[in-house]
Amino acid sequence: MEQTAVEKKFGKYVMASMITMFLQSAYSMIDGLFVSNLIGDTALSAVNVAWPIIAVVTAIGTGVGCGGAVMMSTKQGEGKNEESNIVRANVILALLASSIVVTILFLVLLTPLLKLMGAEGELLRLSQIYGRVMLTGGVLQILSCGLTPLLRNDNRAVSAMMIMVGGLFANLGLDFVFMYVFHMGIGGAAGASLCAQLFTTVCCLMILYTKKTDPIRLSQFMIRKEYWKKIFKTAVSPFGISLTPSLLILYHNVACLKFGGDLAVNAYALISSTVGSYRVLLIGVAEGIQPLASYAYGAHDFHAIRKIRNKAVITAIGVSFFLFIFTIATARFYPAIYGYEGEAAELGYHAVMVTAAQLIFTGLVRVTNSFFYSVGKDKYSLFMIYFDPLIMTPLTIVILPRILGLDGIWITAVMTQFILNIVAFGMFASHERQMKRMEAEKAFAGK
């Protein structure tokens, strides 16, 4: 990646990343469409209840992959390509090690965690089936999520996107075969997702092995403890970005069970499958800038960092408003698409309309999260990522439903994202002052 061409790659990286992230999230959306229409509302709720647990697994893959990708791009910006290749190999080893530990741990804890979230009866049974199948393939989930950032940082963003397109069609076709033809139920939906992730993993590894410049070689697989430490340290931020939506699903499901029962859970499942999927596009904008920002940071190119940041903020805000308008315009169709009828359909439509405003504010928050961990400002990034799911949302979702009923649940995300926007502007202003000081020091040293 030429330093002078970093800014010109912005559109390509961001668009490819948006599509890749959306397709990655589409696995659960497609499963939801099939199970809701072929099995029923309870099956869709089961996918939604089990997903926060499964998402921890995928978030670990994304976190380790992105943490390593930041280090790779920084090394490339410093002109240390061979070290970047060794980092890449260590990321793959870290992904494999993480997947073994996580798979065993969550298979043991699955049922207690589902019960802790309030699942019981038929909802618990279906959640267990879906969760067990998905967790059995934890290695595939972690590798498929963790290898994609490596492709993106190896200037293969479009290749990563095309692999996800192939995986999506594989998931779609296998969902039809497993559930409609062979009547395998909710377990068939999970099996289809795992087969699609196997396709993604194999394709990513093949590209990394056969690429003409800097391919993977066995000689690069030298365990470096100092690399693992840096990879996992940086991974905390992208892990949180990936996991936060699922933590929010967990909080909202618990609140829905308490204040509205299964009907409210079904309504929130509709939110997760629609508004939740659109939010992933905004994560795509944020993750698309990571290779560019990290490369510029490694090269100490403050002008490029500033340009990338400004373009990312403008793009994210523009996409946020578009998604909000699109959601409002199409919300009436969502209940029918997912097979909702009667009271469930009306409550689902109302819930989507109330919570859609969160999309206006989400874009800036996502860009802030990714930008700061990409340029070494881990403290800023960690605050933005974890303050919401660990403090703001738990407090808000305890208070608002007691005042506004179910509307208090739907509006929680709107309030928290708005507050985080104010914090984000303050952080960007502080970072700009820091960059100006660094530019002055660099200019003085060059005299």
PDB file of N, CA and C in Angstrom, residues 12-100:
ATOM      1  N   LYS A  12     -12.955   2.261  -1.689  1.00  0.00           N
ATOM      2  CA  LYS A  12     -12.877   0.827  -1.952  1.00  0.00           C
ATOM      3  C   LYS A  12     -12.906   0.025  -0.660  1.00  0.00           C
ATOM      4  N   TYR A  13     -12.112   0.434   0.316  1.00  0.00           N
ATOM      5  CA  TYR A  13     -12.029  -0.308   1.570  1.00  0.00           C
ATOM      6  C   TYR A  13     -13.329  -0.222   2.359  1.00  0.00           C
ATOM      7  N   VAL A  14     -13.888   0.972   2.426  1.00  0.00           N
ATOM      8  CA  VAL A  14     -15.106   1.158   3.223  1.00  0.00           C
ATOM      9  C   VAL A  14     -16.283   0.410   2.612  1.00  0.00           C
ATOM     10  N   MET A  15     -16.465   0.527   1.301  1.00  0.00           N
ATOM     11  CA  MET A  15     -17.589  -0.153   0.660  1.00  0.00           C
ATOM     12  C   MET A  15     -17.450  -1.668   0.790  1.00  0.00           C
ATOM     13  N   ALA A  16     -16.247  -2.184   0.534  1.00  0.00           N
ATOM     14  CA  ALA A  16     -16.035  -3.631   0.652  1.00  0.00           C
ATOM     15  C   ALA A  16     -16.261  -4.103   2.082  1.00  0.00           C
ATOM     16  N   SER A  17     -15.817  -3.309   3.053  1.00  0.00           N
ATOM     17  CA  SER A  17     -15.985  -3.685   4.453  1.00  0.00           C
ATOM     18  C   SER A  17     -17.453  -3.646   4.870  1.00  0.00           C
ATOM     19  N   MET A  18     -18.198  -2.648   4.408  1.00  0.00           N
ATOM     20  CA  MET A  18     -19.629  -2.573   4.716  1.00  0.00           C
ATOM     21  C   MET A  18     -20.361  -3.808   4.210  1.00  0.00           C
ATOM     22  N   ILE A  19     -20.090  -4.181   2.981  1.00  0.00           N
ATOM     23  CA  ILE A  19     -20.755  -5.345   2.396  1.00  0.00           C
ATOM     24  C   ILE A  19     -20.335  -6.620   3.121  1.00  0.00           C
ATOM     25  N   THR A  20     -19.033  -6.731   3.430  1.00  0.00           N
ATOM     26  CA  THR A  20     -18.536  -7.918   4.127  1.00  0.00           C
ATOM     27  C   THR A  20     -19.190  -8.067   5.492  1.00  0.00           C
ATOM     28  N   MET A  21     -19.249  -6.986   6.263  1.00  0.00           N
ATOM     29  CA  MET A  21     -19.850  -7.049   7.598  1.00  0.00           C
ATOM     30  C   MET A  21     -21.333  -7.378   7.530  1.00  0.00           C
ATOM     31  N   PHE A  22     -22.013  -6.792   6.541  1.00  0.00           N
ATOM     32  CA  PHE A  22     -23.446  -7.067   6.400  1.00  0.00           C
ATOM     33  C   PHE A  22     -23.671  -8.540   6.067  1.00  0.00           C
ATOM     34  N   LEU A  23     -22.863  -9.072   5.158  1.00  0.00           N
ATOM     35  CA  LEU A  23     -23.017 -10.470   4.774  1.00  0.00           C
ATOM     36  C   LEU A  23     -22.674 -11.385   5.936  1.00  0.00           C
ATOM     37  N   GLN A  24     -21.668 -10.997   6.733  1.00  0.00           N
ATOM     38  CA  GLN A  24     -21.299 -11.789   7.899  1.00  0.00           C
ATOM     39  C   GLN A  24     -22.463 -11.866   8.886  1.00  0.00           C
ATOM     40  N   SER A  25     -23.151 -10.753   9.066  1.00  0.00           N
ATOM     41  CA  SER A  25     -24.294 -10.730   9.977  1.00  0.00           C
ATOM     42  C   SER A  25     -25.525 -11.385   9.373  1.00  0.00           C
ATOM     43  N   ALA A  26     -25.536 -11.516   8.049  1.00  0.00           N
ATOM     44  CA  ALA A  26     -26.718 -12.045   7.364  1.00  0.00           C
ATOM     45  C   ALA A  26     -26.942 -13.518   7.657  1.00  0.00           C
ATOM     46  N   TYR A  27     -25.917 -14.220   8.176  1.00  0.00           N
ATOM     47  CA  TYR A  27     -26.110 -15.631   8.515  1.00  0.00           C
ATOM     48  C   TYR A  27     -27.256 -15.793   9.500  1.00  0.00           C
ATOM     49  N   SER A  28     -27.233 -15.006  10.584  1.00  0.00           N
ATOM     50  CA  SER A  28     -28.304 -15.110  11.583  1.00  0.00           C
ATOM     51  C   SER A  28     -29.622 -14.588  11.022  1.00  0.00           C
ATOM     52  N   MET A  29     -29.565 -13.569  10.149  1.00  0.00           N
ATOM     53  CA  MET A  29     -30.787 -13.027   9.560  1.00  0.00           C
ATOM     54  C   MET A  29     -31.460 -14.072   8.654  1.00  0.00           C
ATOM     55  N   ILE A  30     -30.647 -14.765   7.853  1.00  0.00           N
ATOM     56  CA  ILE A  30     -31.196 -15.794   6.970  1.00  0.00           C
ATOM     57  C   ILE A  30     -31.761 -16.950   7.789  1.00  0.00           C
ATOM     58  N   ASP A  31     -31.003 -17.372   8.818  1.00  0.00           N
ATOM     59  CA  ASP A  31     -31.526 -18.406   9.706  1.00  0.00           C
ATOM     60  C   ASP A  31     -32.860 -17.980  10.308  1.00  0.00           C
ATOM     61  N   GLY A  32     -32.930 -16.703  10.711  1.00  0.00           N
ATOM     62  CA  GLY A  32     -34.169 -16.189  11.293  1.00  0.00           C
ATOM     63  C   GLY A  32     -35.337 -16.235  10.330  1.00  0.00           C
ATOM     64  N   LEU A  33     -35.092 -15.868   9.069  1.00  0.00           N
ATOM     65  CA  LEU A  33     -36.145 -15.906   8.062  1.00  0.00           C
ATOM     66  C   LEU A  33     -36.681 -17.322   7.872  1.00  0.00           C
ATOM     67  N   PHE A  34     -35.794 -18.287   7.771  1.00  0.00           N
ATOM     68  CA  PHE A  34     -36.221 -19.668   7.541  1.00  0.00           C
ATOM     69  C   PHE A  34     -36.930 -20.245   8.753  1.00  0.00           C
ATOM     70  N   VAL A  35     -36.356 -20.069   9.950  1.00  0.00           N
ATOM     71  CA  VAL A  35     -36.963 -20.692  11.124  1.00  0.00           C
ATOM     72  C   VAL A  35     -38.293 -20.031  11.482  1.00  0.00           C
ATOM     73  N   SER A  36     -38.408 -18.719  11.267  1.00  0.00           N
ATOM     74  CA  SER A  36     -39.663 -18.051  11.611  1.00  0.00           C
ATOM     75  C   SER A  36     -40.790 -18.466  10.682  1.00  0.00           C
ATOM     76  N   ASN A  37     -40.463 -18.666   9.410  1.00  0.00           N
ATOM     77  CA  ASN A  37     -41.492 -19.032   8.442  1.00  0.00           C
ATOM     78  C   ASN A  37     -41.773 -20.532   8.400  1.00  0.00           C
ATOM     79  N   LEU A  38     -40.769 -21.372   8.684  1.00  0.00           N
ATOM     80  CA  LEU A  38     -40.952 -22.821   8.595  1.00  0.00           C
ATOM     81  C   LEU A  38     -41.238 -23.470   9.944  1.00  0.00           C
ATOM     82  N   ILE A  39     -40.845 -22.803  11.048  1.00  0.00           N
ATOM     83  CA  ILE A  39     -41.081 -23.387  12.369  1.00  0.00           C
ATOM     84  C   ILE A  39     -42.018 -22.516  13.198  1.00  0.00           C
ATOM     85  N   GLY A  40     -41.732 -21.175  13.261  1.00  0.00           N
ATOM     86  CA  GLY A  40     -42.628 -20.292  13.988  1.00  0.00           C
ATOM     87  C   GLY A  40     -41.902 -19.206  14.756  1.00  0.00           C
ATOM     88  N   ASP A  41     -42.706 -18.333  15.401  1.00  0.00           N
ATOM     89  CA  ASP A  41     -42.161 -17.193  16.134  1.00  0.00           C
ATOM     90  C   ASP A  41     -41.215 -17.628  17.251  1.00  0.00           C
ATOM     91  N   THR A  42     -41.537 -18.717  17.930  1.00  0.00           N
ATOM     92  CA  THR A  42     -40.715 -19.174  19.046  1.00  0.00           C
ATOM     93  C   THR A  42     -39.324 -19.574  18.573  1.00  0.00           C
ATOM     94  N   ALA A  43     -39.245 -20.144  17.380  1.00  0.00           N
ATOM     95  CA  ALA A  43     -37.941 -20.537  16.829  1.00  0.00           C
ATOM     96  C   ALA A  43     -37.082 -19.311  16.544  1.00  0.00           C
ATOM     97  N   LEU A  44     -37.701 -18.244  16.022  1.00  0.00           N
ATOM     98  CA  LEU A  44     -36.952 -17.008  15.785  1.00  0.00           C
ATOM     99  C   LEU A  44     -36.455 -16.434  17.111  1.00  0.00           C
ATOM    100  N   SER A  45     -37.307 -16.486  18.130  1.00  0.00           N
ATOM    101  CA  SER A  45     -36.885 -16.012  19.450  1.00  0.00           C
ATOM    102  C   SER A  45     -35.748 -16.866  19.988  1.00  0.00           C
ATOM    103  N   ALA A  46     -35.760 -18.169  19.698  1.00  0.00           N
ATOM    104  CA  ALA A  46     -34.701 -19.063  20.159  1.00  0.00           C
ATOM    105  C   ALA A  46     -33.359 -18.692  19.542  1.00  0.00           C
ATOM    106  N   VAL A  47     -33.359 -18.385  18.247  1.00  0.00           N
ATOM    107  CA  VAL A  47     -32.134 -17.931  17.584  1.00  0.00           C
ATOM    108  C   VAL A  47     -31.644 -16.647  18.236  1.00  0.00           C
ATOM    109  N   ASN A  48     -32.579 -15.754  18.526  1.00  0.00           N
ATOM    110  CA  ASN A  48     -32.229 -14.457  19.111  1.00  0.00           C
ATOM    111  C   ASN A  48     -31.697 -14.607  20.535  1.00  0.00           C
ATOM    112  N   VAL A  49     -32.263 -15.541  21.300  1.00  0.00           N
ATOM    113  CA  VAL A  49     -31.825 -15.765  22.673  1.00  0.00           C
ATOM    114  C   VAL A  49     -30.447 -16.430  22.706  1.00  0.00           C
ATOM    115  N   ALA A  50     -30.216 -17.375  21.806  1.00  0.00           N
ATOM    116  CA  ALA A  50     -28.938 -18.097  21.779  1.00  0.00           C
ATOM    117  C   ALA A  50     -27.819 -17.264  21.174  1.00  0.00           C
ATOM    118  N   TRP A  51     -28.173 -16.293  20.343  1.00  0.00           N
ATOM    119  CA  TRP A  51     -27.146 -15.587  19.582  1.00  0.00           C
ATOM    120  C   TRP A  51     -26.126 -14.822  20.439  1.00  0.00           C
ATOM    121  N   PRO A  52     -26.503 -14.184  21.551  1.00  0.00           N
ATOM    122  CA  PRO A  52     -25.474 -13.502  22.355  1.00  0.00           C
ATOM    123  C   PRO A  52     -24.354 -14.433  22.814  1.00  0.00           C
ATOM    124  N   ILE A  53     -24.680 -15.693  23.073  1.00  0.00           N
ATOM    125  CA  ILE A  53     -23.652 -16.655  23.483  1.00  0.00           C
ATOM    126  C   ILE A  53     -22.754 -16.995  22.303  1.00  0.00           C
ATOM    127  N   ILE A  54     -23.366 -17.281  21.178  1.00  0.00           N
ATOM    128  CA  ILE A  54     -22.601 -17.607  19.971  1.00  0.00           C
ATOM    129  C   ILE A  54     -21.772 -16.405  19.542  1.00  0.00           C
ATOM    130  N   ALA A  55     -22.320 -15.211  19.732  1.00  0.00           N
ATOM    131  CA  ALA A  55     -21.628 -13.996  19.302  1.00  0.00           C
ATOM    132  C   ALA A  55     -20.340 -13.758  20.076  1.00  0.00           C
ATOM    133  N   VAL A  56     -20.254 -14.273  21.308  1.00  0.00           N
ATOM    134  CA  VAL A  56     -18.998 -14.161  22.049  1.00  0.00           C
ATOM    135  C   VAL A  56     -17.899 -14.900  21.281  1.00  0.00           C
ATOM    136  N   VAL A  57     -18.261 -16.053  20.721  1.00  0.00           N
ATOM    137  CA  VAL A  57     -17.306 -16.843  19.948  1.00  0.00           C
ATOM    138  C   VAL A  57     -16.859 -16.078  18.708  1.00  0.00           C
ATOM    139  N   THR A  58     -17.813 -15.564  17.938  1.00  0.00           N
ATOM    140  CA  THR A  58     -17.456 -14.834  16.722  1.00  0.00           C
ATOM    141  C   THR A  58     -16.715 -13.543  17.054  1.00  0.00           C
ATOM    142  N   ALA A  59     -17.068 -12.917  18.191  1.00  0.00           N
ATOM    143  CA  ALA A  59     -16.394 -11.682  18.591  1.00  0.00           C
ATOM    144  C   ALA A  59     -14.932 -11.939  18.938  1.00  0.00           C
ATOM    145  N   ILE A  60     -14.647 -13.101  19.512  1.00  0.00           N
ATOM    146  CA  ILE A  60     -13.253 -13.452  19.800  1.00  0.00           C
ATOM    147  C   ILE A  60     -12.475 -13.584  18.494  1.00  0.00           C
ATOM    148  N   GLY A  61     -13.072 -14.240  17.500  1.00  0.00           N
ATOM    149  CA  GLY A  61     -12.425 -14.348  16.200  1.00  0.00           C
ATOM    150  C   GLY A  61     -12.186 -12.996  15.566  1.00  0.00           C
ATOM    151  N   THR A  62     -13.202 -12.143  15.593  1.00  0.00           N
ATOM    152  CA  THR A  62     -13.070 -10.799  15.034  1.00  0.00           C
ATOM    153  C   THR A  62     -12.036  -9.978  15.796  1.00  0.00           C
ATOM    154  N   GLY A  63     -12.058 -10.098  17.127  1.00  0.00           N
ATOM    155  CA  GLY A  63     -11.120  -9.334  17.948  1.00  0.00           C
ATOM    156  C   GLY A  63      -9.671  -9.707  17.685  1.00  0.00           C
ATOM    157  N   VAL A  64      -9.384 -11.005  17.692  1.00  0.00           N
ATOM    158  CA  VAL A  64      -8.014 -11.461  17.452  1.00  0.00           C
ATOM    159  C   VAL A  64      -7.579 -11.114  16.030  1.00  0.00           C
ATOM    160  N   GLY A  65      -8.485 -11.329  15.060  1.00  0.00           N
ATOM    161  CA  GLY A  65      -8.151 -11.011  13.670  1.00  0.00           C
ATOM    162  C   GLY A  65      -7.879  -9.532  13.465  1.00  0.00           C
ATOM    163  N   CYS A  66      -8.734  -8.686  14.023  1.00  0.00           N
ATOM    164  CA  CYS A  66      -8.544  -7.234  13.875  1.00  0.00           C
ATOM    165  C   CYS A  66      -7.345  -6.739  14.676  1.00  0.00           C
ATOM    166  N   GLY A  67      -7.146  -7.314  15.869  1.00  0.00           N
ATOM    167  CA  GLY A  67      -5.987  -6.928  16.666  1.00  0.00           C
ATOM    168  C   GLY A  67      -4.693  -7.212  15.932  1.00  0.00           C
ATOM    169  N   GLY A  68      -4.618  -8.378  15.295  1.00  0.00           N
ATOM    170  CA  GLY A  68      -3.451  -8.701  14.495  1.00  0.00           C
ATOM    171  C   GLY A  68      -3.341  -7.859  13.243  1.00  0.00           C
ATOM    172  N   ALA A  69      -4.495  -7.551  12.639  1.00  0.00           N
ATOM    173  CA  ALA A  69      -4.492  -6.753  11.413  1.00  0.00           C
ATOM    174  C   ALA A  69      -3.967  -5.341  11.661  1.00  0.00           C
ATOM    175  N   VAL A  70      -4.300  -4.763  12.815  1.00  0.00           N
ATOM    176  CA  VAL A  70      -3.775  -3.439  13.168  1.00  0.00           C
ATOM    177  C   VAL A  70      -2.253  -3.495  13.249  1.00  0.00           C
ATOM    178  N   MET A  71      -1.751  -4.520  13.893  1.00  0.00           N
ATOM    179  CA  MET A  71      -0.303  -4.667  14.024  1.00  0.00           C
ATOM    180  C   MET A  71       0.350  -4.882  12.660  1.00  0.00           C
ATOM    181  N   MET A  72      -0.293  -5.670  11.798  1.00  0.00           N
ATOM    182  CA  MET A  72       0.226  -5.894  10.445  1.00  0.00           C
ATOM    183  C   MET A  72       0.343  -4.582   9.671  1.00  0.00           C
ATOM    184  N   SER A  73      -0.739  -3.797   9.671  1.00  0.00           N
ATOM    185  CA  SER A  73      -0.750  -2.546   8.906  1.00  0.00           C
ATOM    186  C   SER A  73       0.262  -1.543   9.454  1.00  0.00           C
ATOM    187  N   THR A  74       0.392  -1.505  10.777  1.00  0.00           N
ATOM    188  CA  THR A  74       1.366  -0.591  11.376  1.00  0.00           C
ATOM    189  C   THR A  74       2.782  -0.974  10.952  1.00  0.00           C
ATOM    190  N   LYS A  75       3.088  -2.280  10.962  1.00  0.00           N
ATOM    191  CA  LYS A  75       4.404  -2.742  10.514  1.00  0.00           C
ATOM    192  C   LYS A  75       4.633  -2.402   9.040  1.00  0.00           C
ATOM    193  N   GLN A  76       3.588  -2.554   8.223  1.00  0.00           N
ATOM    194  CA  GLN A  76       3.712  -2.213   6.806  1.00  0.00           C
ATOM    195  C   GLN A  76       3.972  -0.725   6.623  1.00  0.00           C
ATOM    196  N   GLY A  77       3.291   0.111   7.425  1.00  0.00           N
ATOM    197  CA  GLY A  77       3.510   1.546   7.360  1.00  0.00           C
ATOM    198  C   GLY A  77       4.929   1.922   7.761  1.00  0.00           C
ATOM    199  N   GLU A  78       5.513   1.107   8.641  1.00  0.00           N
ATOM    200  CA  GLU A  78       6.900   1.341   9.067  1.00  0.00           C
ATOM    201  C   GLU A  78       7.907   0.766   8.070  1.00  0.00           C
ATOM    202  N   GLY A  79       7.388   0.086   7.014  1.00  0.00           N
ATOM    203  CA  GLY A  79       8.269  -0.522   6.021  1.00  0.00           C
ATOM    204  C   GLY A  79       8.831  -1.870   6.442  1.00  0.00           C
ATOM    205  N   LYS A  80       8.201  -2.559   7.405  1.00  0.00           N
ATOM    206  CA  LYS A  80       8.687  -3.848   7.916  1.00  0.00           C
ATOM    207  C   LYS A  80       7.759  -4.970   7.445  1.00  0.00           C
ATOM    208  N   ASN A  81       7.811  -5.275   6.160  1.00  0.00           N
ATOM    209  CA  ASN A  81       6.894  -6.246   5.571  1.00  0.00           C
ATOM    210  C   ASN A  81       7.124  -7.665   6.084  1.00  0.00           C
ATOM    211  N   GLU A  82       8.359  -8.060   6.285  1.00  0.00           N
ATOM    212  CA  GLU A  82       8.627  -9.422   6.762  1.00  0.00           C
ATOM    213  C   GLU A  82       8.079  -9.624   8.170  1.00  0.00           C
ATOM    214  N   GLU A  83       8.234  -8.621   9.023  1.00  0.00           N
ATOM    215  CA  GLU A  83       7.651  -8.706  10.366  1.00  0.00           C
ATOM    216  C   GLU A  83       6.130  -8.779  10.287  1.00  0.00           C
ATOM    217  N   SER A  84       5.543  -8.061   9.339  1.00  0.00           N
ATOM    218  CA  SER A  84       4.096  -8.107   9.142  1.00  0.00           C
ATOM    219  C   SER A  84       3.642  -9.519   8.800  1.00  0.00           C
ATOM    220  N   ASN A  85       4.420 -10.229   7.980  1.00  0.00           N
ATOM    221  CA  ASN A  85       4.072 -11.604   7.610  1.00  0.00           C
ATOM    222  C   ASN A  85       4.137 -12.543   8.813  1.00  0.00           C
ATOM    223  N   ILE A  86       5.121 -12.338   9.675  1.00  0.00           N
ATOM    224  CA  ILE A  86       5.237 -13.173  10.875  1.00  0.00           C
ATOM    225  C   ILE A  86       4.086 -12.879  11.833  1.00  0.00           C
ATOM    226  N   VAL A  87       3.684 -11.616  11.917  1.00  0.00           N
ATOM    227  CA  VAL A  87       2.503 -11.257  12.721  1.00  0.00           C
ATOM    228  C   VAL A  87       1.279 -12.003  12.215  1.00  0.00           C
ATOM    229  N   ARG A  88       1.087 -12.009  10.887  1.00  0.00           N
ATOM    230  CA  ARG A  88      -0.068 -12.686  10.283  1.00  0.00           C
ATOM    231  C   ARG A  88      -0.108 -14.165  10.670  1.00  0.00           C
ATOM    232  N   ALA A  89       1.038 -14.838  10.608  1.00  0.00           N
ATOM    233  CA  ALA A  89       1.102 -16.249  10.977  1.00  0.00           C
ATOM    234  C   ALA A  89       0.761 -16.446  12.453  1.00  0.00           C
ATOM    235  N   ASN A  90       1.232 -15.552  13.310  1.00  0.00           N
ATOM    236  CA  ASN A  90       0.922 -15.652  14.734  1.00  0.00           C
ATOM    237  C   ASN A  90      -0.556 -15.398  15.013  1.00  0.00           C
ATOM    238  N   VAL A  91      -1.186 -14.562  14.207  1.00  0.00           N
ATOM    239  CA  VAL A  91      -2.631 -14.343  14.344  1.00  0.00           C
ATOM    240  C   VAL A  91      -3.386 -15.636  14.075  1.00  0.00           C
ATOM    241  N   ILE A  92      -2.993 -16.359  13.032  1.00  0.00           N
ATOM    242  CA  ILE A  92      -3.663 -17.623  12.702  1.00  0.00           C
ATOM    243  C   ILE A  92      -3.488 -18.633  13.837  1.00  0.00           C
ATOM    244  N   LEU A  93      -2.286 -18.713  14.405  1.00  0.00           N
ATOM    245  CA  LEU A  93      -2.061 -19.607  15.535  1.00  0.00           C
ATOM    246  C   LEU A  93      -2.904 -19.198  16.745  1.00  0.00           C
ATOM    247  N   ALA A  94      -3.000 -17.897  16.978  1.00  0.00           N
ATOM    248  CA  ALA A  94      -3.812 -17.398  18.097  1.00  0.00           C
ATOM    249  C   ALA A  94      -5.293 -17.701  17.892  1.00  0.00           C
ATOM    250  N   LEU A  95      -5.752 -17.617  16.659  1.00  0.00           N
ATOM    251  CA  LEU A  95      -7.148 -17.954  16.349  1.00  0.00           C
ATOM    252  C   LEU A  95      -7.434 -19.422  16.637  1.00  0.00           C
ATOM    253  N   LEU A  96      -6.527 -20.293  16.244  1.00  0.00           N
ATOM    254  CA  LEU A  96      -6.715 -21.726  16.483  1.00  0.00           C
ATOM    255  C   LEU A  96      -6.715 -22.032  17.975  1.00  0.00           C
ATOM    256  N   ALA A  97      -5.779 -21.451  18.710  1.00  0.00           N
ATOM    257  CA  ALA A  97      -5.710 -21.686  20.155  1.00  0.00           C
ATOM    258  C   ALA A  97      -6.968 -21.184  20.855  1.00  0.00           C
ATOM    259  N   SER A  98      -7.424 -20.003  20.483  1.00  0.00           N
ATOM    260  CA  SER A  98      -8.624 -19.418  21.097  1.00  0.00           C
ATOM    261  C   SER A  98      -9.852 -20.268  20.816  1.00  0.00           C
ATOM    262  N   SER A  99      -9.949 -20.782  19.594  1.00  0.00           N
ATOM    263  CA  SER A  99     -11.148 -21.523  19.202  1.00  0.00           C
ATOM    264  C   SER A  99     -11.314 -22.808  20.009  1.00  0.00           C
ATOM    265  N   ILE A 100     -10.218 -23.483  20.308  1.00  0.00           N
ATOM    266  CA  ILE A 100     -10.297 -24.729  21.068  1.00  0.00           C
ATOM    267  C   ILE A 100     -10.797 -24.461  22.486  1.00  0.00           C
TER     268      ILE A 100
END
